[in-house]
CSV table of C-alpha atoms and ligand atoms in Angstrom, one decimal:
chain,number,residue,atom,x,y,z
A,1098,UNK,CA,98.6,122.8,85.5
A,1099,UNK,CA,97.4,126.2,84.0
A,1100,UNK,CA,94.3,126.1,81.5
A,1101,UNK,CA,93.7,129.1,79.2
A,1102,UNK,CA,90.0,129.3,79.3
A,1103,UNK,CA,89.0,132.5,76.8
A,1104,UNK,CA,92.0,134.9,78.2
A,1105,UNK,CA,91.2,133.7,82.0
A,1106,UNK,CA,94.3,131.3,83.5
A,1107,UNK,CA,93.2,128.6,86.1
A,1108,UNK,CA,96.1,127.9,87.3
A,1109,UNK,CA,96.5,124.6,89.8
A,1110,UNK,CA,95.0,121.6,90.9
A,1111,UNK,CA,90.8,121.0,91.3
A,1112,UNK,CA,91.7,120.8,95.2
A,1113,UNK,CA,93.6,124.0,95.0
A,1114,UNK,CA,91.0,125.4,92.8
A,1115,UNK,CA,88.3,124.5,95.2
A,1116,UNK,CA,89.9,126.0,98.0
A,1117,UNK,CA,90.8,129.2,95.9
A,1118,UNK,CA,86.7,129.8,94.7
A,1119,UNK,CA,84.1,127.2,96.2
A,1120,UNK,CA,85.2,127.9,99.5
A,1121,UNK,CA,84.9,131.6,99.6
A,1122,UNK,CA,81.4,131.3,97.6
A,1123,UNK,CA,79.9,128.9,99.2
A,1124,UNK,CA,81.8,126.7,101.5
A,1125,UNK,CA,82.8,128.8,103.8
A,1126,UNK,CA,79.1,130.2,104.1
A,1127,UNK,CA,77.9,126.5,105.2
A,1128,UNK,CA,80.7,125.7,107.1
A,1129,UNK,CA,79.7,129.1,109.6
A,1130,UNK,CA,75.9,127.5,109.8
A,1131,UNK,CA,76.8,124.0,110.5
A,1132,UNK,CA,79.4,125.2,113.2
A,1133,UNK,CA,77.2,126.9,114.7
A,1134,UNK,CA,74.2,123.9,115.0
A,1135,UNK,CA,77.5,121.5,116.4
A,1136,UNK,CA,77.5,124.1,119.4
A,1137,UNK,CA,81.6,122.5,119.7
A,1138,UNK,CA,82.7,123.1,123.2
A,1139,UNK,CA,86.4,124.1,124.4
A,1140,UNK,CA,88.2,120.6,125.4
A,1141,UNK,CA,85.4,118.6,122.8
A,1142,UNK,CA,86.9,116.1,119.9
A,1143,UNK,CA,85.9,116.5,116.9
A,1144,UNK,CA,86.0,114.3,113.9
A,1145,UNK,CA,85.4,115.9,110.4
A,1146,UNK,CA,84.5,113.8,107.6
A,1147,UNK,CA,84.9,114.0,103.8
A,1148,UNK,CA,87.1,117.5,105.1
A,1149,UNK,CA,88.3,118.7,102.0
A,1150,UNK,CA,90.5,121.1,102.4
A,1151,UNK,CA,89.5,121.6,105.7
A,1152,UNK,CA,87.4,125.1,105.6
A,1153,UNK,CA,85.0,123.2,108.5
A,1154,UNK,CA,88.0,121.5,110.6
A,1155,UNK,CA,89.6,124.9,110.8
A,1156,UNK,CA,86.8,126.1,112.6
A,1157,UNK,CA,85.9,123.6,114.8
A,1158,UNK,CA,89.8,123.5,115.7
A,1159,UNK,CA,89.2,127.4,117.0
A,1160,UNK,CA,86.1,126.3,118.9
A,1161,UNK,CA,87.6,123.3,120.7
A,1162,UNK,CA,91.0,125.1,121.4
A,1163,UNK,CA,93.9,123.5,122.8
A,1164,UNK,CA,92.2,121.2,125.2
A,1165,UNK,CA,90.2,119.9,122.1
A,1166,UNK,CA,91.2,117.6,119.6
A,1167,UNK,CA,90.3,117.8,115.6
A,1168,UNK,CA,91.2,115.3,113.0
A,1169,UNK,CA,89.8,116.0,109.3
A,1170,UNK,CA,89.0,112.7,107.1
A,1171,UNK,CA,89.0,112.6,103.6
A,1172,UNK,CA,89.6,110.1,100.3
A,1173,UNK,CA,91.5,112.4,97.8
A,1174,UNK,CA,95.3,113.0,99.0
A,1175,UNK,CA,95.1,116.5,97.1
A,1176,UNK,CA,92.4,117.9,99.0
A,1177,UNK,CA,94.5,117.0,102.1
A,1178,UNK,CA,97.5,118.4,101.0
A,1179,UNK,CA,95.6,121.4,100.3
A,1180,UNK,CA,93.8,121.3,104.3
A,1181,UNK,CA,97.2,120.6,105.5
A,1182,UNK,CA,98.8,123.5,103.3
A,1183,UNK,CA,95.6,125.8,105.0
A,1184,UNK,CA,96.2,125.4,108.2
A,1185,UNK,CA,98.5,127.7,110.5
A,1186,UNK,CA,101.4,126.0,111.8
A,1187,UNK,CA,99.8,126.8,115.4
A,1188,UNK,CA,97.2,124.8,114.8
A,1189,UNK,CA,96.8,121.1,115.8
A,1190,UNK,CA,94.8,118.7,113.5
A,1191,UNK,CA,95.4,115.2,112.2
A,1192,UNK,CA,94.5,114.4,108.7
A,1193,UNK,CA,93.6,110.9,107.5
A,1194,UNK,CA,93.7,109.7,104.3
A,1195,UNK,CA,90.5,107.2,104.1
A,1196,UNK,CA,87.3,106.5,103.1
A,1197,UNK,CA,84.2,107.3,105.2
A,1198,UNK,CA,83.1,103.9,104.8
A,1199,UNK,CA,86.3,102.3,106.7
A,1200,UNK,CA,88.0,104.8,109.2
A,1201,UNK,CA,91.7,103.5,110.7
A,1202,UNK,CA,90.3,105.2,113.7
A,1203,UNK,CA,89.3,103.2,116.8
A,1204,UNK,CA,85.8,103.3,118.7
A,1205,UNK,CA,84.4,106.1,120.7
A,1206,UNK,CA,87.6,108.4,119.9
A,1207,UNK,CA,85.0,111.2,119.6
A,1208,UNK,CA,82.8,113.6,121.4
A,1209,UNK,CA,81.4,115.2,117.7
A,1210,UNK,CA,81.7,113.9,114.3
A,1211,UNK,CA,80.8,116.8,111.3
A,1212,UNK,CA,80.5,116.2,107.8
A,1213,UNK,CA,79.6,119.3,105.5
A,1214,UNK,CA,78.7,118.5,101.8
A,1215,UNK,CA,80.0,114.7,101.8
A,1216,UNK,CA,77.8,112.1,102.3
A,1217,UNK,CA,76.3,111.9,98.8
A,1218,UNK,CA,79.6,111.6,97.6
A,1219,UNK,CA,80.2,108.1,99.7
A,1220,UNK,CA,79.4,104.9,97.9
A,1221,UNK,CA,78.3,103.2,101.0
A,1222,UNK,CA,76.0,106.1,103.1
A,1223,UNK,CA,74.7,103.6,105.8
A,1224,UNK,CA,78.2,102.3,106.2
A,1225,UNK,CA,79.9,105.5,106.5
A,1226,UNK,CA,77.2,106.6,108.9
A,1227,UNK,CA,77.6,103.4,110.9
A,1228,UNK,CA,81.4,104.3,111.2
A,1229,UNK,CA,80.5,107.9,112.6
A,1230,UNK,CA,78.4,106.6,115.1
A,1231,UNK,CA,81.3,103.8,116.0
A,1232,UNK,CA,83.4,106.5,116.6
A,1233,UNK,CA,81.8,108.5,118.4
A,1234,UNK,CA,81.1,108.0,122.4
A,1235,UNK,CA,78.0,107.4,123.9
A,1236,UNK,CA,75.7,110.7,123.9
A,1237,UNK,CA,78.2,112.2,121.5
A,1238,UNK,CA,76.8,113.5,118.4
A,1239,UNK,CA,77.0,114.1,114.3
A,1240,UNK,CA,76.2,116.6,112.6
A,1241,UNK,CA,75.8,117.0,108.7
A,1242,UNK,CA,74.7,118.9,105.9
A,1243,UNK,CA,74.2,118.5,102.4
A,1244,UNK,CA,72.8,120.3,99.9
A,1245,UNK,CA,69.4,119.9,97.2
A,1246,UNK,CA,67.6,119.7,95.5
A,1247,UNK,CA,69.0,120.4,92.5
A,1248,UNK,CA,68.7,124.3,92.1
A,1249,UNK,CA,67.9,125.9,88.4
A,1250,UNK,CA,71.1,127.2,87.9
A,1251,UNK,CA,72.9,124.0,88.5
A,1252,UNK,CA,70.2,122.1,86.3
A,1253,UNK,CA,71.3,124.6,83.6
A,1254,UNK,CA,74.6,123.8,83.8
A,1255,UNK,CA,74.0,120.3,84.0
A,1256,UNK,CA,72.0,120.2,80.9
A,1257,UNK,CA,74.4,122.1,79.2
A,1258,UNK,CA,77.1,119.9,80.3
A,1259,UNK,CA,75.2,117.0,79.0
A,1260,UNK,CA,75.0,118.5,75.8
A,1261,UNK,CA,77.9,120.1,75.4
A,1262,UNK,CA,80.4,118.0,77.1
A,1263,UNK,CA,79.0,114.4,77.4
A,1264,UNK,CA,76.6,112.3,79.8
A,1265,UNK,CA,79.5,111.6,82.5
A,1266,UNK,CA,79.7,115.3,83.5
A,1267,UNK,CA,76.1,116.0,83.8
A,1268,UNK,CA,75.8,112.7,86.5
A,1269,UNK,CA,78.5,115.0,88.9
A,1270,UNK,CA,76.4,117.7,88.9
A,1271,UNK,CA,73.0,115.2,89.9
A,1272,UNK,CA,75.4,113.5,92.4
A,1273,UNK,CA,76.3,116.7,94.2
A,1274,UNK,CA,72.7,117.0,95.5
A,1275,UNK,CA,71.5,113.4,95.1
A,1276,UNK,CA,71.1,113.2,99.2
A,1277,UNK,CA,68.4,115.5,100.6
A,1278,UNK,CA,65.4,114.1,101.4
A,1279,UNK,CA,64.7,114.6,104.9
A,1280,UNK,CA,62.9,111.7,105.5
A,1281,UNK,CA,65.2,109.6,103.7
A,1282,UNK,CA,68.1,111.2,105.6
A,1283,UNK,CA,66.7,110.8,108.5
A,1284,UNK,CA,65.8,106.8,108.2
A,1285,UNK,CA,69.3,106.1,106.8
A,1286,UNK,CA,70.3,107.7,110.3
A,1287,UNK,CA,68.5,105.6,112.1
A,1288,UNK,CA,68.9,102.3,110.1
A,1289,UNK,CA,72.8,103.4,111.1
A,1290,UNK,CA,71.9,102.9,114.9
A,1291,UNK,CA,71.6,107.2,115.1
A,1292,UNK,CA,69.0,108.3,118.3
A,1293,UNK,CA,67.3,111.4,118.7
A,1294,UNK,CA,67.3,111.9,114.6
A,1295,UNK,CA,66.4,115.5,113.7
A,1296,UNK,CA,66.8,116.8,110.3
A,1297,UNK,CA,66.1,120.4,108.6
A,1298,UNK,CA,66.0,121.6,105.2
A,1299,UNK,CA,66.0,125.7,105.2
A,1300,UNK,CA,67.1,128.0,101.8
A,1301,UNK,CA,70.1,129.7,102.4
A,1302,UNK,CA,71.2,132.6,99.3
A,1303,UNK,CA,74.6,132.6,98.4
A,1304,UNK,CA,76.1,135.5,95.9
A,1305,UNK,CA,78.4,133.8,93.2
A,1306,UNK,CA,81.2,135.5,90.7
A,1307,UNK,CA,79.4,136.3,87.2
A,1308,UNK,CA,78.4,134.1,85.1
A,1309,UNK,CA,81.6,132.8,83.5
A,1310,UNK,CA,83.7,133.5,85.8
A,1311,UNK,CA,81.3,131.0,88.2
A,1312,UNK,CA,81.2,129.0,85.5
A,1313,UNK,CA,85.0,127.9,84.6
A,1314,UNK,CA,85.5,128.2,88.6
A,1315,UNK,CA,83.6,125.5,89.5
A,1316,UNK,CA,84.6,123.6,86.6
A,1317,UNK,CA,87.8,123.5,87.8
A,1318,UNK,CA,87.3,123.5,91.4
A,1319,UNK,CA,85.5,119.9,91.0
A,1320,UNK,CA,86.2,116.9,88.8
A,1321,UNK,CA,84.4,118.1,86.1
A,1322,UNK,CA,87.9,119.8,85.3
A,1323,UNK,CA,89.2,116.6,83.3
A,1324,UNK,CA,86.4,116.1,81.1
A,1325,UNK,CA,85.7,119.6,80.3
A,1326,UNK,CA,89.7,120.2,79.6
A,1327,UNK,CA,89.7,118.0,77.2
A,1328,UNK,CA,86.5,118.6,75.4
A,1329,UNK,CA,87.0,120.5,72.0
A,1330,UNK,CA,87.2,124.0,72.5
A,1331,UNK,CA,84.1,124.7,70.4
A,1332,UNK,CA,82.4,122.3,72.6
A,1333,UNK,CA,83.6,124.8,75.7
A,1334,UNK,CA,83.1,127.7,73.8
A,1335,UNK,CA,79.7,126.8,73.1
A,1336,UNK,CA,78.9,125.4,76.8
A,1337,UNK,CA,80.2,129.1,78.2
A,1338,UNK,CA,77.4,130.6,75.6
A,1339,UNK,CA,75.0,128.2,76.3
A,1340,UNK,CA,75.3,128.5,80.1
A,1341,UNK,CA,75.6,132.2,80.6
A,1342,UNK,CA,72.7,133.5,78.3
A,1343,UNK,CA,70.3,131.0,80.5
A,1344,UNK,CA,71.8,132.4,83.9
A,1345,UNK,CA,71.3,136.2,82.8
A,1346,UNK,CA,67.8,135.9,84.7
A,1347,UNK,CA,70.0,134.6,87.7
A,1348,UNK,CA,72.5,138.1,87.2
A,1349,UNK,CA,72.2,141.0,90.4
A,1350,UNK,CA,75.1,143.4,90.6
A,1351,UNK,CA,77.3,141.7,88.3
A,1352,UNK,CA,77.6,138.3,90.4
A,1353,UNK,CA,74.6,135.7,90.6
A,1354,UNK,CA,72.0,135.2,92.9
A,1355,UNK,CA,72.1,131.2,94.0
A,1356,UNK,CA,69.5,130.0,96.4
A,1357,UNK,CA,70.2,126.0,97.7
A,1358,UNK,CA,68.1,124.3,100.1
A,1359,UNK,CA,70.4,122.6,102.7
A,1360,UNK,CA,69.4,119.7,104.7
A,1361,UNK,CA,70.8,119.5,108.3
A,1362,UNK,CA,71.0,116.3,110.2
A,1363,UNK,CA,71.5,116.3,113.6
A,1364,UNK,CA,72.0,112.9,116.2
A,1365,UNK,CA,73.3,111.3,118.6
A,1366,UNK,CA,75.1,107.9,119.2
B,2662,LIG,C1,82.3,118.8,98.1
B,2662,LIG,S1,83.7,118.2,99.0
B,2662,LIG,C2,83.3,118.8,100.6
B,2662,LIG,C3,84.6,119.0,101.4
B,2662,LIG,C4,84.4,119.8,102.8
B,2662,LIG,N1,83.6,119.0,103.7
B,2662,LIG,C5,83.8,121.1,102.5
B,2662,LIG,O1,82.6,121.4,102.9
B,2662,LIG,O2,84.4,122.0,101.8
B,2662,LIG,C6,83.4,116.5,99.1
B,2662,LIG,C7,84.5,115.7,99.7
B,2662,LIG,O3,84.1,114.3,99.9
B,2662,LIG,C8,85.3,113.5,99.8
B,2662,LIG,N2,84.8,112.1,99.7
B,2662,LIG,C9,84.1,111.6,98.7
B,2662,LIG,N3,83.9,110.3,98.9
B,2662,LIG,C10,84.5,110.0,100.1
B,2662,LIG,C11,84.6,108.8,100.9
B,2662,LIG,N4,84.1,107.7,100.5
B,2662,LIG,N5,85.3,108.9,102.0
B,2662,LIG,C12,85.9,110.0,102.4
B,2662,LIG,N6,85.8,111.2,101.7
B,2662,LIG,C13,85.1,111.2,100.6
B,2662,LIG,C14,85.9,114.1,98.5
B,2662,LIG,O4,87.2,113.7,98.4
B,2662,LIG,C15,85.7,115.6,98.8
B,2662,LIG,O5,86.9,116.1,99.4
């Protein structure tokens, strides 16, 4: 699938697209901080849930190394294909195609379970987190992160979405950082069975493409791709216009300054 998006090609799918530009901008970035709170030991097994394409499984496969054990779990077959695609044949990881809510994978296979940017996705939160904690052995531990609230540059977009596009697309962007209150994080933890609860919500600064380019990546890197593909190209033209003359105050060097407050959960079963 190519789309011709004013002389830009996006060429691929939204999972190929997200591992092309969301990872490098902003992905990756997270995935290096919430690594390095999981403190993954040589010989540990690690679960990673709602993986992607895998930029956070990757890394804990390097940490645990060959005594360790990594499996990446995720609902959307092209994302996998994508992780599996990513990773070096050297590298050992199993990939599960399932939902968060119902893993095939049997009790306390785990000594860590990550999950970076997922949660608000999952339909059922306290059931997914009572599967991560089922998982997990006793004393092991999970880790996640996700990100809000909403920052302005998103809420532009979303508005203009909304406008431009329809009511459908602007909900994706208020889902993406729909789960980020600490203390409601940090109940739906417990009420999952979770001990020894702690959860942080710190700004972290990210440096994204210029504005259109940012634009009509993420748009294609998510499933906002569909709708916005088949919107009337006046209605895209005038999104682009809309967007990118409210992000100028946002512009440093060409690229645009995004700050996102990330909440990070830590527990343990
Ligand atoms: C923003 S991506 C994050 C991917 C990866 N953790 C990362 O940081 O790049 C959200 C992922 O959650 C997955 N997801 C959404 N609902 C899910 C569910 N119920 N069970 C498993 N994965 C789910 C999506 O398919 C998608 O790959």
């Amino acid at each position: 699938m190519t789309q011709q998006i004013y002389g830009k090609s996006y060429e691929g799918t939204a999972a190929e697209n997200y591992q092309r530009f969301f990872v490098p901008s902003i992905g990756a970035p997270v995935a290096d901080d919430l690594i390095g709170v999981a403190g993954l030991q040589p010989g540990e097994r690690v679960l990673d849930v709602a993986c992607g394409t895998g930029v956070v499984t990757r890394r804990a496969a390097d940490r645990v190394g060959a005594d360790g054990r990594v499996a990446g779990l995720d609902v959307n077959p092209g994302m996998l294909a994508v992780a599996r695609s990513q990773t070096p044949p050297d590298m050992s990881i199993e990939w599960y195609e399932a939902r968060a809510e119902a893993m095939p994978i049997p009790d306390e296979a785990f000594d860590v379970v990550l999950c970076q940017m997922g949660l608000q996705f999952v339909a059922d939160r306290h059931a997914a987190l009572q599967e991560m904690r089922r998982v997990l052995v006793a004393g092991g531990r999970a880790i996640l992160a996700v990100p809000g609230p909403t920052p302005q540059i998103f809420a532009i977009m979303r508005d203009a979405l909304a406008g431009h596009i329809g009511p459908k697309a602007a909900l994706f962007v208020d889902l993406v950082f729909s789960m980020h209150d600490v203390g409601e994080l940090r109940e739906l933890m417990r009420s999952a069975g979770f001990e020894k609860v702690d959860v942080q919500a710190k700004p972290k600064a990210f440096r994204l493409p210029a504005p259109a380019d940012f634009l009509w990546q993420y748009i294609q890197s998510t499933p906002l791709a569909e709708a916005v593909n088949q919107a009337d190209p006046a209605r895209r033209h005038a999104l682009e216009e809309d967007v990118c003359a409210q992000w100028q105050r946002f512009a440093v060097d060409g690229g645009l300054a995004l700050q996102v407050n990330m909440t990070t959960a830590t527990a343990r079963k």
